Coordinates of C-alpha atoms and ligand atoms in Angstrom, one line a residue:
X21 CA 134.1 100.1 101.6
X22 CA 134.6 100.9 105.3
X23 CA 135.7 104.5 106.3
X24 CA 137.7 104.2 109.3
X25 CA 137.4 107.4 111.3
X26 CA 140.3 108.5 113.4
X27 CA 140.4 108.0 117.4
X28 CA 139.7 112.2 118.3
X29 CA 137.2 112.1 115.3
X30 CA 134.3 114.0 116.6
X31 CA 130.1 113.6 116.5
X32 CA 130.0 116.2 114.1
X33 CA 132.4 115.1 111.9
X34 CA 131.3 111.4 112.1
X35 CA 127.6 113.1 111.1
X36 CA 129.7 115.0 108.1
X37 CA 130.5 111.7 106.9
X38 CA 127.4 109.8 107.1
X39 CA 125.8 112.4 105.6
X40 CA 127.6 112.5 102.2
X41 CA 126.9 108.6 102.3
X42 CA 123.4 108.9 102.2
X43 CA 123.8 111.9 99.6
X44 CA 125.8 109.4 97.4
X45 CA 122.8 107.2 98.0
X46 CA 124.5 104.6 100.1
X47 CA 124.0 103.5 103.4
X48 CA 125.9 103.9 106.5
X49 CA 126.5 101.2 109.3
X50 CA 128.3 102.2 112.4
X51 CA 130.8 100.2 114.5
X52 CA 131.8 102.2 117.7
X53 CA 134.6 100.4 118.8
X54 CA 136.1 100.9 122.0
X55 CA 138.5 103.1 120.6
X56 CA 137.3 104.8 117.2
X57 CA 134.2 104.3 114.7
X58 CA 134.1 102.6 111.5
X59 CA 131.3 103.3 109.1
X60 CA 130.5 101.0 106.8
X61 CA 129.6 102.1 103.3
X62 CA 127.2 99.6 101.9
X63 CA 124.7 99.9 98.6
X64 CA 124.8 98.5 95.0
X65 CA 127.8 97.4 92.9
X66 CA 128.8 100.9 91.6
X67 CA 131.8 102.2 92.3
X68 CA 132.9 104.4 95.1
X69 CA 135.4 107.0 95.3
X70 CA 136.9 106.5 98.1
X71 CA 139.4 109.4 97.3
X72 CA 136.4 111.7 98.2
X73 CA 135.7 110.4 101.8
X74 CA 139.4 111.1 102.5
X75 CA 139.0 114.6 102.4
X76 CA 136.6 114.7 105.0
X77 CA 138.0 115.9 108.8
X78 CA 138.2 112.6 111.2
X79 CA 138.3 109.9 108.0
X80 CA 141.9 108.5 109.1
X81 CA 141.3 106.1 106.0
X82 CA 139.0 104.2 103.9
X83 CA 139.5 100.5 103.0
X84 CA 137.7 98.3 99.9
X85 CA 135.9 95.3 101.8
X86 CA 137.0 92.5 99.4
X87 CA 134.7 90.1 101.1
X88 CA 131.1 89.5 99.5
X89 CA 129.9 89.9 103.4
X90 CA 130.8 93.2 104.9
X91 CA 129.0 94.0 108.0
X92 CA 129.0 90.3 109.0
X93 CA 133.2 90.9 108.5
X94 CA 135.9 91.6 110.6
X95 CA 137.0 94.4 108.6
X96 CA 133.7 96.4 109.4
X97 CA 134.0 95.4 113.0
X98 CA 136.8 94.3 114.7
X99 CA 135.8 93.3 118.3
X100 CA 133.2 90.4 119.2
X101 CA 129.7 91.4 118.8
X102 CA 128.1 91.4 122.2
X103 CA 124.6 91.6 123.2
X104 CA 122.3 91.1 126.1
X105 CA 119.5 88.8 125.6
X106 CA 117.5 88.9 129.4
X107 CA 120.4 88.6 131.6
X108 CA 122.6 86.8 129.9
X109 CA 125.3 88.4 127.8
X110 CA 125.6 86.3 123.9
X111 CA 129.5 87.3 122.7
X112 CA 131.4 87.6 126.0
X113 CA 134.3 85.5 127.8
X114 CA 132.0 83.7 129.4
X115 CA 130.4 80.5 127.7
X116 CA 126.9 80.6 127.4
X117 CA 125.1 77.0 127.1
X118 CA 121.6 77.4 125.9
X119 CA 119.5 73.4 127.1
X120 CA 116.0 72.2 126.5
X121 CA 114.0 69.5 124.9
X122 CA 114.0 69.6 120.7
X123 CA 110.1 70.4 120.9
X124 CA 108.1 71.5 123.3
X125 CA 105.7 68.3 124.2
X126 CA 103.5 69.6 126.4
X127 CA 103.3 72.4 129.8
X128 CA 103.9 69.8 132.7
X129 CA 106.7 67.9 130.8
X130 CA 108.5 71.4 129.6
X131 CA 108.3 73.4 133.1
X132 CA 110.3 70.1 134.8
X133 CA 112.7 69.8 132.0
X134 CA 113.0 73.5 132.1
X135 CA 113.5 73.5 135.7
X136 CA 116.1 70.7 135.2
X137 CA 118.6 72.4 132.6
X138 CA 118.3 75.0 134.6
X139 CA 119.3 73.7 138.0
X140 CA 122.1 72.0 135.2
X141 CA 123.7 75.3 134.7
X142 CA 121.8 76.2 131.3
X143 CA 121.7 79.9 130.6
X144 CA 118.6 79.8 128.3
X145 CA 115.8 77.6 127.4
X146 CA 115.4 76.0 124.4
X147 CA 112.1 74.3 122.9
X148 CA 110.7 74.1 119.3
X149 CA 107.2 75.2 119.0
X150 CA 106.8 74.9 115.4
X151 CA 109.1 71.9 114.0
X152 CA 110.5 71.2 110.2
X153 CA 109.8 67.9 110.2
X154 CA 111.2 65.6 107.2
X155 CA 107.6 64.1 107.0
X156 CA 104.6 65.7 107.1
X157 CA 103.0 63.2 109.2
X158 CA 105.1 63.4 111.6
X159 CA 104.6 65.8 115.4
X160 CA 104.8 69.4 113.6
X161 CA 105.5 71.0 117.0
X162 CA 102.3 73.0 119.7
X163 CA 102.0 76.1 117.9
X164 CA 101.0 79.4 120.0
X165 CA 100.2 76.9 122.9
X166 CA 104.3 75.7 122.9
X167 CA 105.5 79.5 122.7
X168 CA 102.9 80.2 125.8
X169 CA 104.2 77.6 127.6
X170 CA 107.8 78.7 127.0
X171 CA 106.6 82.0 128.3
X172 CA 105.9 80.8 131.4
X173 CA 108.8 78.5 132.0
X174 CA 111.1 81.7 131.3
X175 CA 108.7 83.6 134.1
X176 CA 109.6 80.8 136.5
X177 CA 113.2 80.2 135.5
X178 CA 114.2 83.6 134.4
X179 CA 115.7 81.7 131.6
X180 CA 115.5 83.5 128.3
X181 CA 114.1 81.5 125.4
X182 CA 115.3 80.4 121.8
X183 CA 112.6 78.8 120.0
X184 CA 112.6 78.2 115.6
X185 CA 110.6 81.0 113.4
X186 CA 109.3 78.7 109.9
X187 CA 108.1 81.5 108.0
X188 CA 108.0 85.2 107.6
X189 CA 104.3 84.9 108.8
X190 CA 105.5 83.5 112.1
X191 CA 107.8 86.5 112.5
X192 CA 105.2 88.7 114.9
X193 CA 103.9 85.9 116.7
X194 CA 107.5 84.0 117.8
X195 CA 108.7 87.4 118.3
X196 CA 106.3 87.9 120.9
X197 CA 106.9 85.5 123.0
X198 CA 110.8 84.7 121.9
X199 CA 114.0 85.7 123.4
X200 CA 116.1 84.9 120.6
X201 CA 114.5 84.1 116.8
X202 CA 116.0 80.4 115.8
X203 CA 116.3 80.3 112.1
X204 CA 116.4 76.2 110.9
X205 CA 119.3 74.9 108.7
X206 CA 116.5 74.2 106.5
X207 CA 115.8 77.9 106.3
X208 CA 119.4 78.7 106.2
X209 CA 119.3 80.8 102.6
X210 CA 115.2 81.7 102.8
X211 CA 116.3 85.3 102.1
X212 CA 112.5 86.2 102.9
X213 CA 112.8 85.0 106.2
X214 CA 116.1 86.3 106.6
X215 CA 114.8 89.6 105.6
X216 CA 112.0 89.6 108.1
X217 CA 113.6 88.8 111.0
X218 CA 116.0 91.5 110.2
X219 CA 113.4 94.2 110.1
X220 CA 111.9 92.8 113.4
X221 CA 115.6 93.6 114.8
X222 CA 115.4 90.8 117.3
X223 CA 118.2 88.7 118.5
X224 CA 118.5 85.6 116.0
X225 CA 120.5 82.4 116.0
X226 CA 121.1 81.1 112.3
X227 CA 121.9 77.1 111.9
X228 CA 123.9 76.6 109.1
X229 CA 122.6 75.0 106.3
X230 CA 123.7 71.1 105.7
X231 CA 124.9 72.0 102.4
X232 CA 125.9 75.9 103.0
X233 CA 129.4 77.0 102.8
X234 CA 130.3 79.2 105.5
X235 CA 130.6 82.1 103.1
X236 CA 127.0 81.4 101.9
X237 CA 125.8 80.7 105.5
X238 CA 127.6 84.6 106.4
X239 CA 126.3 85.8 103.6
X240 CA 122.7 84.7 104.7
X241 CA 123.5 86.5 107.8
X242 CA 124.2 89.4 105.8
X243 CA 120.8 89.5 104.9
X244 CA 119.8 90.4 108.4
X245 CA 122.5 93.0 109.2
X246 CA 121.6 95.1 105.9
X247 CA 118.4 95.3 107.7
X248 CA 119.9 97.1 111.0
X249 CA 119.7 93.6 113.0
X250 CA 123.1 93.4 114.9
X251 CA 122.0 91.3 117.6
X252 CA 122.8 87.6 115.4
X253 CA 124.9 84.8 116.2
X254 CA 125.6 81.9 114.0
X255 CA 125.1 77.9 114.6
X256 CA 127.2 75.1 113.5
X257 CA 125.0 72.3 113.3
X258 CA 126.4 69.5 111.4
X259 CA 126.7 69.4 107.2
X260 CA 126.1 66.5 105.6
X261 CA 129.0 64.7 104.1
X262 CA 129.8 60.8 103.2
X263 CA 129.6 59.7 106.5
X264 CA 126.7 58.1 107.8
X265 CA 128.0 56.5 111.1
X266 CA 126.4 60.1 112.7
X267 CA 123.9 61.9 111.8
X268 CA 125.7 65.5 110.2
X269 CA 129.4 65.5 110.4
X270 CA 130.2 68.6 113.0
X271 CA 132.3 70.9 111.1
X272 CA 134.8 72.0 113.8
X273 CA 136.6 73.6 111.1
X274 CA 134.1 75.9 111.0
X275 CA 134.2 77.4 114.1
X276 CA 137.6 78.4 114.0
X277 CA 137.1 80.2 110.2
X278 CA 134.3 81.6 111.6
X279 CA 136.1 83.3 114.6
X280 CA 139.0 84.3 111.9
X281 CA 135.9 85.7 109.6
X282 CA 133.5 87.3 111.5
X283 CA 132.7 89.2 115.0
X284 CA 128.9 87.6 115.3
X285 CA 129.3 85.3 118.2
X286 CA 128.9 82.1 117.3
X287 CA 126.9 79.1 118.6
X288 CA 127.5 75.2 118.2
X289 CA 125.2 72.5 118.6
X290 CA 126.7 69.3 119.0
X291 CA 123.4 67.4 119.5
X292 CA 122.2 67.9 115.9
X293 CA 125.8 67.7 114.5
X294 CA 126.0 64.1 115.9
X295 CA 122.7 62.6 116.3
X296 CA 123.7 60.1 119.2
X297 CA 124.0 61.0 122.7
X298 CA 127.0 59.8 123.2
X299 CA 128.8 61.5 120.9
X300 CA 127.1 64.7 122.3
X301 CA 129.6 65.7 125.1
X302 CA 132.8 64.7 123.5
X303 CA 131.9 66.5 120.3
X304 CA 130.9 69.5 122.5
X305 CA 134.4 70.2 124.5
X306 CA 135.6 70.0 121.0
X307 CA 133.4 73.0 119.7
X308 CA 134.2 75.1 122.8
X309 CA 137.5 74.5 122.3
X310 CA 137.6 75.5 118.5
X311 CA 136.4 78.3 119.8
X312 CA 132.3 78.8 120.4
X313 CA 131.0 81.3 122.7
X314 CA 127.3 79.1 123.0
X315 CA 126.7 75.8 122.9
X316 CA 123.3 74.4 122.0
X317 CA 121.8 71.5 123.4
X318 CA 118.9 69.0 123.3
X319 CA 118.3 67.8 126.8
X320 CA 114.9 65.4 127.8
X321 CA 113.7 64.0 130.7
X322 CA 112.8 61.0 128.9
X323 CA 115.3 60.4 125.6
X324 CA 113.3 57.4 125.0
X325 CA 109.7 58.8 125.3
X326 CA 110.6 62.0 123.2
X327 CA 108.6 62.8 120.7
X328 CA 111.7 64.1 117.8
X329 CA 115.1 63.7 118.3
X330 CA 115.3 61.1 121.3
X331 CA 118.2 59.8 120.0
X332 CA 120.8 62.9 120.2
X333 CA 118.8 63.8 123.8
X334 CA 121.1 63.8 127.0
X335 CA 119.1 63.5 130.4
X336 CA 119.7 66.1 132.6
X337 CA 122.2 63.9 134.3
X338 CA 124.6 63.8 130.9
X339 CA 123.3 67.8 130.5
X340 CA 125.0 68.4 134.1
X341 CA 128.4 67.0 133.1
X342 CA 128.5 68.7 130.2
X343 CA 128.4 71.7 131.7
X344 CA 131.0 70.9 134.3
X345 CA 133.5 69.8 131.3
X346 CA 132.6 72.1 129.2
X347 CA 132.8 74.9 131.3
X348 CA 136.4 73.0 132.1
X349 CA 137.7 73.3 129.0
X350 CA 136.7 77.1 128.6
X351 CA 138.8 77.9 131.5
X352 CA 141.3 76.3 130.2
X353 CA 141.5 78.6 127.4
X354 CA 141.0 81.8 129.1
X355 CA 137.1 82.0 129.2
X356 CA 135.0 81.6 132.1
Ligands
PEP22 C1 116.4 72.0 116.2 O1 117.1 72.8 116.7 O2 115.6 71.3 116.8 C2 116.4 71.9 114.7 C3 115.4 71.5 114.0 O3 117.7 72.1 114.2 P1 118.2 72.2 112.7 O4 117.5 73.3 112.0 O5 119.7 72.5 112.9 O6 118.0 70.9 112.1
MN23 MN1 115.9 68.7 117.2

């Protein structure tokens, strides 16, 4: 249930009310909104009486959430989630597009392609230091050494980094050195993980799982609200599906239920939704027009010499007029 408090409701009587919730034994999750505060009543299945909470002063109403997600919905919180991460602001009108290699392959080779998105227009850096490969023989990504390296690019591009977190064991360490937790498709619904980087409370970018449905994938983020994390944004990656002329089939769809759904701010990446390059930029305009506020993008000196995910790579070049066109077709409908 949410409790929607009335615009003049005061501290004290927003206090009143979150204070019976935790004496009912539930917990309470605030949304200040721009004009009043919603709290959100979450804990087990039992039944609440809402009756109860209406007699409070300030409660204009309270409302059943009849979503299985409720501080991921719209219900709980209106407006777009917005949050800083280093300069750049994740969940506002203006589209942020977040470039760098799929794994870090080395210090000289990351600092130019770091240099390169940036001088592209990329907002943040991105670079996987610890990689889920398909096979175990294959590159499994630089470790520590690949987040220090990311480190230092952000030091000399100010650009604030994503990197992937594996495990919950990894949590401290990627935290560390991270801007912004990535959470794999493959890791989609590992509720441990979830759990953790929840607790950590730093920003997080979930990727879908191929085989997720978006109420599964919201619910996943769920998992990291309950925890007090409200700084988390959602990826559409690509699902798998029949098709096999591209690597995932981008679920456009998706971006538009999502927006419908949910205030988290939500991220596309149309390299890993494709798996060519030259279905990259296309597929992108189409995901900022349905509607993301970030795109996501693998971008390599070298497409040919990379060491995962070549293939779906743009050089900075293609990176550059992707920017320009997508940052086109955001104007065009009304972002910046
Ligand atoms: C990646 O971003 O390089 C990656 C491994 O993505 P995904 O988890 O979407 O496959
Ligand atoms: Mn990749």
């Amino acid at each position: 249930m949410i409790i929607i408090m009335k615009n003049s409701a005061t501290t004290q009587q927003i206090a009143q009310v979150v204070a019976r919730v935790e004496r009912d034994g539930f917990t309470a999750h605030l949304s200040q909104g721009e004009e009043r505060t919603i709290i959100g009543v979450i804990g087990d299945d039992r039944p609440i009486d809402r009756s109860i909470y209406e007699l409070y002063e300030g409660v204009e109403k309270t409302v059943p959430i009849l979503k299985k997600f409720k501080l991921a919905s719209r219900d709980f919180q209106p407006e777009v989630s917005q949050f800083r991460v280093g300069g750049v602001k994740i969940g506002g009108k203006e589209l942020v597009i977040m470039a760098g290699p799929c794994a870090v392959e080395g210090r000289t080779k990351l600092l130019e392609i770091a240099h390169a998105v940036k001088e592209a227009g990329a907002n943040c850096l991105r670079g996987g230091a610890f990689k889920p490969r398909t096979s175990p023989y294959a590159f499994q990504g630089m470790g520590e050494e690949g987040l220090e390296i990311l480190a230092e690019a952000r030091e000399q591009t100010g650009l604030p980094i994503v990197t992937e977190v594996m495990s919950t064991e990894q949590v401290p360490l990627v935290a560390k050195y991270a801007d912004i937790l990535q959470i794999g498709a493959r890791n989609c619904q590992n509720y441990a993980l979830l759990t953790a980087v929840g607790k950590s409370g730093h920003p997080a970018l979930l990727k879908r799982g191929m085989a997720t449905t978006i109420e599964e994938w919201l619910m996943s983020a769920e998992y990291m609200l309950a925890q007090g994390n409200r700084r988390v944004m959602m990826c559409e990656r690509g699902i798998r599906t029949f098709e096999t002329a591209t690597r995932n089939t981008a679920d456009i769809n998706a971006l538009a239920v999502l927006k419908h759904l949910t205030h988290l701010p939500i991220a596309f990446d149309p390299s890993h939704a494709t798996g060519k390059w030259e279905y990259v930029l296309p597929v992108a305009r189409a995901g900022v027009a349905a509607g993301a506020d970030c795109l996501l993008v693998e971008v390599h000196q070298h497409p040919a010499e990379a060491w995962s995910d070549g293939a779906q790579s743009l050089t900075p070049e293609r990176f550059h007029t992707l920017v320009t066109q997508t940052h086109a077709v955001a104007a065009a409908i009304g972002r910046a």
